XYZ file of C-alpha atoms in Angstrom:
396
model
C 8.118 15.122 -16.981
C 5.464 12.569 -16.241
C 7.354 9.366 -15.351
C 4.243 7.464 -14.147
C 1.994 5.136 -16.276
C -1.582 6.404 -16.882
C -3.109 4.022 -14.465
C -0.989 5.574 -11.605
C -2.185 8.978 -12.385
C -5.032 11.129 -10.907
C -7.006 12.879 -13.246
C -9.415 15.761 -12.293
C -13.026 15.317 -12.955
C -16.597 16.003 -11.479
C -17.255 15.705 -7.840
C -19.329 12.492 -8.401
C -16.619 11.014 -10.628
C -13.944 11.883 -8.102
C -15.832 10.289 -5.065
C -16.157 6.997 -7.383
C -12.562 6.937 -8.203
C -11.671 7.533 -4.541
C -14.079 4.819 -3.161
C -12.916 2.505 -6.008
C -9.162 3.020 -5.154
C -9.984 2.649 -1.257
C -11.776 -0.773 -2.254
C -9.049 -1.763 -4.416
C -6.524 -1.129 -1.609
C -8.360 -3.709 0.546
C -8.906 -6.374 -1.882
C -6.967 -6.111 -5.054
C -9.861 -5.042 -7.440
C -8.996 -3.082 -10.664
C -9.491 0.739 -10.603
C -8.861 3.606 -13.109
C -6.070 5.260 -10.866
C -4.596 2.739 -8.358
C -4.741 -0.925 -7.614
C -3.507 -2.677 -4.710
C -4.198 -6.238 -3.275
C -4.122 -7.031 0.235
C -5.425 -9.251 3.245
C -6.672 -8.263 6.498
C -5.580 -11.038 8.547
C -2.263 -11.997 10.188
C -1.668 -15.690 10.366
C 0.745 -18.276 9.766
C 1.358 -20.355 6.443
C 2.166 -23.865 7.068
C 2.706 -24.641 3.276
C 4.563 -23.090 0.330
C 4.138 -19.275 -0.473
C 2.018 -20.299 -3.567
C -0.047 -22.496 -1.267
C -2.231 -20.781 1.357
C -2.134 -20.140 5.003
C -3.840 -22.127 7.554
C -6.275 -20.254 9.768
C -5.609 -22.305 12.852
C -1.958 -23.068 12.463
C 0.366 -22.321 15.433
C 1.806 -18.986 14.693
C 5.309 -17.871 15.753
C 7.237 -14.613 15.968
C 8.398 -13.563 12.562
C 10.572 -10.907 10.898
C 7.908 -10.720 8.071
C 5.732 -8.655 10.446
C 8.420 -6.162 11.046
C 9.101 -5.998 7.261
C 5.604 -4.261 7.460
C 7.269 -1.222 8.747
C 9.580 -0.559 6.065
C 6.997 0.391 3.416
C 4.999 2.384 6.198
C 8.081 4.500 6.802
C 9.197 4.885 3.162
C 5.700 5.414 1.716
C 5.165 8.360 4.172
C 8.655 9.850 3.512
C 8.064 9.319 -0.465
C 4.671 11.008 -0.496
C 4.815 12.827 -3.692
C 4.735 16.422 -4.292
C 1.342 17.470 -5.453
C 1.745 18.491 -9.100
C -0.370 17.856 -11.965
C 1.419 14.509 -12.855
C 1.511 13.048 -9.295
C -1.590 14.314 -7.515
C -2.535 11.350 -5.214
C -6.019 9.953 -4.718
C -7.354 11.734 -1.742
C -9.846 9.877 0.567
C -12.571 11.983 1.838
C -14.816 11.351 5.093
C -17.476 10.015 2.654
C -15.147 7.729 0.949
C -13.962 6.665 4.518
C -17.369 5.829 5.720
C -18.266 3.823 2.555
C -14.848 1.811 2.695
C -15.952 -0.842 5.143
C -19.516 -1.457 3.304
C -17.921 -1.688 -0.089
C -15.001 -3.940 1.217
C -17.463 -6.228 2.870
C -19.466 -6.686 -0.440
C -16.252 -7.212 -2.348
C -15.006 -9.660 0.235
C -18.179 -11.741 0.087
C -18.264 -11.550 -3.516
C -14.686 -13.169 -3.625
C -15.858 -15.834 -1.119
C -18.760 -16.719 -3.175
C -16.709 -16.581 -6.494
C -14.206 -19.098 -4.988
C -17.204 -21.391 -3.873
C -18.760 -21.409 -7.228
C -15.796 -21.413 -9.701
C -12.659 -23.563 -10.081
C -10.238 -22.116 -7.696
C -7.321 -23.208 -10.196
C -8.642 -21.130 -13.267
C -9.301 -18.125 -10.736
C -5.683 -18.262 -9.554
C -4.227 -18.440 -13.072
C -6.158 -15.240 -14.083
C -4.961 -13.440 -10.922
C -1.208 -14.719 -11.476
C -1.397 -13.010 -14.926
C -3.031 -10.008 -13.401
C -0.531 -9.502 -10.674
C 2.388 -10.492 -12.894
C 1.669 -7.181 -14.952
C 0.699 -5.161 -12.092
C 3.620 -6.216 -10.021
C 6.108 -5.447 -12.751
C 4.759 -1.788 -13.004
C 4.539 -1.293 -9.162
C 8.152 -2.638 -8.738
C 9.551 -0.562 -11.638
C 7.841 2.526 -10.184
C 9.454 1.747 -6.854
C 12.952 1.079 -7.723
C 13.318 3.812 -10.146
C 14.535 6.564 -7.829
C 17.112 4.227 -6.206
C 18.367 2.890 -9.677
C 19.011 6.270 -10.820
C 21.851 6.643 -8.266
C 23.570 3.739 -10.133
C 23.638 5.139 -13.660
C 26.819 6.693 -14.787
C 26.638 10.303 -15.836
C 27.443 9.509 -19.479
C 24.563 6.915 -19.595
C 22.919 7.489 -22.967
C 19.305 8.279 -21.604
C 16.830 8.789 -24.521
C 13.251 10.205 -24.053
C 10.244 8.461 -25.388
C 6.577 8.990 -25.440
C 3.684 6.641 -25.579
C 0.500 8.426 -26.934
C -2.831 6.984 -27.633
C -5.588 9.091 -28.974
C -9.140 8.824 -29.882
C -10.904 10.829 -32.758
C -9.404 13.337 -34.957
C -9.176 17.161 -35.420
C -10.653 19.140 -32.511
C -12.620 16.134 -31.278
C -9.157 14.259 -30.675
C -8.993 12.967 -27.110
C -5.925 11.555 -25.152
C -6.521 8.024 -23.909
C -2.863 7.423 -22.726
C 0.089 9.796 -22.523
C 3.009 8.514 -20.951
C 6.455 9.848 -21.209
C 9.656 7.743 -20.111
C 13.204 7.232 -20.781
C 15.808 4.595 -21.353
C 16.639 4.347 -17.505
C 12.640 3.495 -16.938
C 13.051 0.763 -19.523
C 16.010 -0.742 -17.581
C 14.072 -0.648 -14.341
C 10.975 -2.183 -16.162
C 13.331 -4.956 -17.479
C 14.650 -5.728 -13.965
C 11.135 -5.845 -12.747
C 10.080 -8.241 -15.332
C 12.825 -10.848 -14.341
C 11.239 -10.672 -10.933
C 7.765 -11.007 -12.452
C 8.849 -14.183 -14.638
C 10.318 -15.521 -11.513
C 7.071 -15.092 -9.456
C 5.068 -16.410 -12.252
C 6.951 -19.627 -12.691
C 8.096 -20.482 -9.101
C 5.790 -18.434 -6.770
C 8.878 -17.870 -4.779
C 8.580 -16.062 -1.466
C 11.157 -13.529 -2.260
C 9.621 -12.527 -5.529
C 6.206 -12.396 -3.670
C 7.755 -10.146 -1.044
C 9.285 -7.834 -3.660
C 5.915 -7.351 -5.112
C 4.228 -7.025 -1.819
C 6.553 -4.460 -0.688
C 5.993 -2.520 -3.984
C 2.362 -2.569 -3.636
C 2.328 -1.478 -0.103
C 4.862 1.310 -0.626
C 2.887 2.669 -3.551
C -0.219 2.435 -1.725
C 0.943 4.566 1.393
C 2.543 7.004 -1.192
C -0.404 7.395 -3.553
C -3.448 7.191 -1.182
C -3.991 10.209 1.072
C -6.466 11.124 3.742
C -7.622 14.849 3.800
C -7.576 15.312 7.694
C -7.331 13.342 10.839
C -11.150 12.898 11.231
C -11.338 11.125 7.987
C -8.391 8.944 9.268
C -10.323 8.104 12.428
C -13.456 7.268 10.495
C -11.627 4.845 8.103
C -9.608 3.174 10.753
C -12.669 2.900 12.936
C -14.933 1.224 10.352
C -12.125 -1.016 9.198
C -11.477 -1.933 13.003
C -15.050 -3.260 12.945
C -14.744 -4.742 9.555
C -11.676 -6.750 10.428
C -13.007 -8.087 13.715
C -16.304 -9.138 12.241
C -15.008 -10.997 9.221
C -12.245 -12.652 11.172
C -13.912 -13.687 14.309
C -17.461 -13.647 13.280
C -17.083 -15.793 10.100
C -14.533 -17.859 8.141
C -14.902 -15.854 5.109
C -11.887 -13.597 5.371
C -9.536 -16.628 6.143
C -11.215 -18.549 3.402
C -10.458 -15.910 0.741
C -6.935 -15.424 2.238
C -6.269 -19.071 1.844
C -7.723 -19.265 -1.599
C -5.665 -16.344 -3.159
C -2.319 -17.146 -5.000
C -1.231 -13.730 -5.249
C 1.387 -11.271 -3.571
C -1.306 -9.877 -1.267
C 0.879 -10.520 1.821
C 4.288 -10.296 3.160
C 5.765 -13.867 4.069
C 8.824 -14.900 5.981
C 9.935 -18.693 6.166
C 10.160 -20.039 9.810
C 12.413 -22.777 8.576
C 14.759 -20.429 6.855
C 17.874 -21.773 8.745
C 17.045 -25.417 8.125
C 15.999 -25.144 4.440
C 17.435 -22.029 3.231
C 15.763 -20.309 0.091
C 13.614 -23.613 -0.287
C 11.726 -23.129 3.037
C 8.080 -23.745 2.839
C 6.915 -22.926 6.470
C 5.666 -19.278 6.337
C 4.396 -16.420 8.716
C 2.320 -13.925 6.884
C 1.196 -10.317 7.356
C -1.557 -8.930 4.991
C -0.765 -5.629 3.122
C -3.896 -4.108 4.419
C -2.365 -4.062 7.818
C 0.469 -1.987 6.406
C -1.260 0.265 4.147
C -4.292 1.296 6.169
C -2.278 2.437 9.074
C 0.465 3.788 6.775
C -1.627 6.301 5.183
C -2.835 7.591 8.565
C 0.741 7.787 9.660
C 1.821 9.678 6.500
C -0.962 12.162 7.186
C 0.533 12.849 10.650
C 3.898 13.417 9.084
C 2.177 16.065 6.866
C 0.608 17.580 9.857
C 4.112 17.653 11.768
C 5.307 19.636 8.911
C 2.480 22.014 8.832
C 3.298 22.973 12.426
C 6.651 24.146 11.132
C 8.398 23.202 14.583
C 11.203 21.510 12.912
C 10.116 18.260 14.722
C 8.138 15.278 13.736
C 6.660 14.319 17.024
C 3.419 12.878 15.808
C 5.032 10.990 12.923
C 7.564 9.161 15.161
C 4.796 8.522 17.900
C 2.479 6.858 15.399
C 5.357 4.863 13.911
C 6.375 3.522 17.262
C 2.509 2.817 17.984
C 2.529 0.806 14.701
C 5.475 -1.354 16.001
C 3.803 -1.807 19.086
C 0.541 -2.771 17.765
C 2.530 -5.333 15.428
C 4.309 -6.648 18.362
C 1.017 -6.819 20.324
C -0.677 -8.841 17.395
C 2.331 -11.324 17.323
C 2.073 -11.960 21.182
C -1.643 -12.599 20.953
C -1.393 -14.899 17.925
C 1.332 -16.765 20.103
C -0.970 -16.997 23.155
C -4.287 -18.090 21.418
C -2.693 -19.905 18.422
C -5.377 -18.414 16.104
C -5.435 -15.858 13.205
C -5.823 -12.483 14.610
C -7.288 -9.184 12.805
C -4.002 -6.985 13.160
C -6.219 -3.831 12.935
C -7.772 -4.871 16.276
C -4.571 -3.905 17.816
C -2.971 -1.314 15.323
C -5.971 0.863 15.312
C -6.293 1.689 18.845
C -2.317 2.216 19.064
C -2.073 4.213 15.950
C -4.968 6.715 17.162
C -4.413 6.577 20.655
C -0.635 7.210 20.992
C -0.778 10.590 18.830
C -3.932 11.493 20.577
C -2.249 11.154 24.067
C 0.623 13.268 22.682
C -1.788 15.941 21.329
C -3.512 15.980 24.748
C -0.012 16.394 26.742
C 0.786 19.197 24.235
C -2.482 21.112 23.978
C -2.775 20.398 20.313
C -5.868 18.538 19.779
C -7.821 21.215 18.101
C -4.956 22.042 15.715
C -4.784 18.176 15.061
C -8.424 17.858 14.033
C -8.693 21.193 12.189
C -5.795 20.374 10.009
C -6.706 19.869 6.276
C -4.498 18.973 3.331
C -3.300 21.809 1.344
C -1.846 21.760 -2.173
C 1.631 23.070 -1.010
C 4.388 20.478 -1.565
C 5.703 19.190 1.852
C 9.197 18.590 3.080
C 10.191 15.091 4.704
C 12.582 13.941 7.066
C 15.729 13.344 5.174
C 14.798 15.194 2.213
C 17.131 17.811 0.747
C 15.564 21.345 1.254
C 15.257 23.792 -1.645
C 15.430 27.460 -1.849
C 11.983 28.959 -2.117
C 11.257 30.435 -5.731
C 10.182 34.010 -6.461
C 6.587 32.860 -7.097
C 6.491 30.944 -3.780
C 7.863 34.106 -1.877
C 5.116 36.256 -3.428
C 2.436 33.707 -2.640
C 3.485 33.878 1.083
């Protein structure tokens, strides 16, 4: 049964339309623009925010080491482990090498467009529209994220009824489905709980509500955006490495846009939590792009580990440790130079270099770069193993 709204689902189409969808999803992942299949918002700069969560980060404020940066490891791990089985209702959006090469160019155009948009139009009205947009989007993303966890808390005798939301166009043989979404009572409960968080965020812009939405966006991004091979991952990370460095160090465009956005496009953590409690207003920040972009590469290495059939996940654990190392290095450099840093400047060399060194040591470089995504469902660490069906035995 499909438990995912229409806008979460991948739909097959022509080669050109599939490339457009993948490119749009990748662009959306970077700057929060709507797409037909998946939408995520994020910022590519790690910096410190001296005001409230609803207000914006100061580019040159003095950064401090913050647990918010380590929060970025949680959706990276969980999103990789929760990569969906590839069936008709949960096919992820696959980024090809062509899409990866276009990514920095399209993202740069989008970033520059947003910069000009904030310069020309009133920031107040733009952020009002953004708040309503992310209110709806955040509720759906958070509902999808907590649904598997919430199912454990429902009693066995819970009256779980099935529903279907169907919109069609035309009649007779020309009838075409626009939306076909199946859900149940448990999904409605999760949606209600997520709506409470959404109203809280809309009214207060509280940092906890911001982080709940941010974690949901980043986890779903890692889960639903896939790279088809390691070469594509290197192209994507390499292109965004240049993109991040240029727009942070070369201009003030990225920092200006990040400061202008009043949306859950980052994870924040209060520096003065002990002094002011939940009313803290001095924040450190980590953009969701610094979670999702390395995260989808780490998830690819997990699937490569599984394809080796050695009952180990060496490359996954290595890349995850490299990600933590890159975040730690970013925090250290921020503390030394007292300036906003493009986190991908440190994350990209770590996430690519560490696994590559392991592959060189194990003599598996050829296997790593020749690995291609297959349509076979994968096992993940901690997931229960199912007995193979007769059909799968015949295929083998």
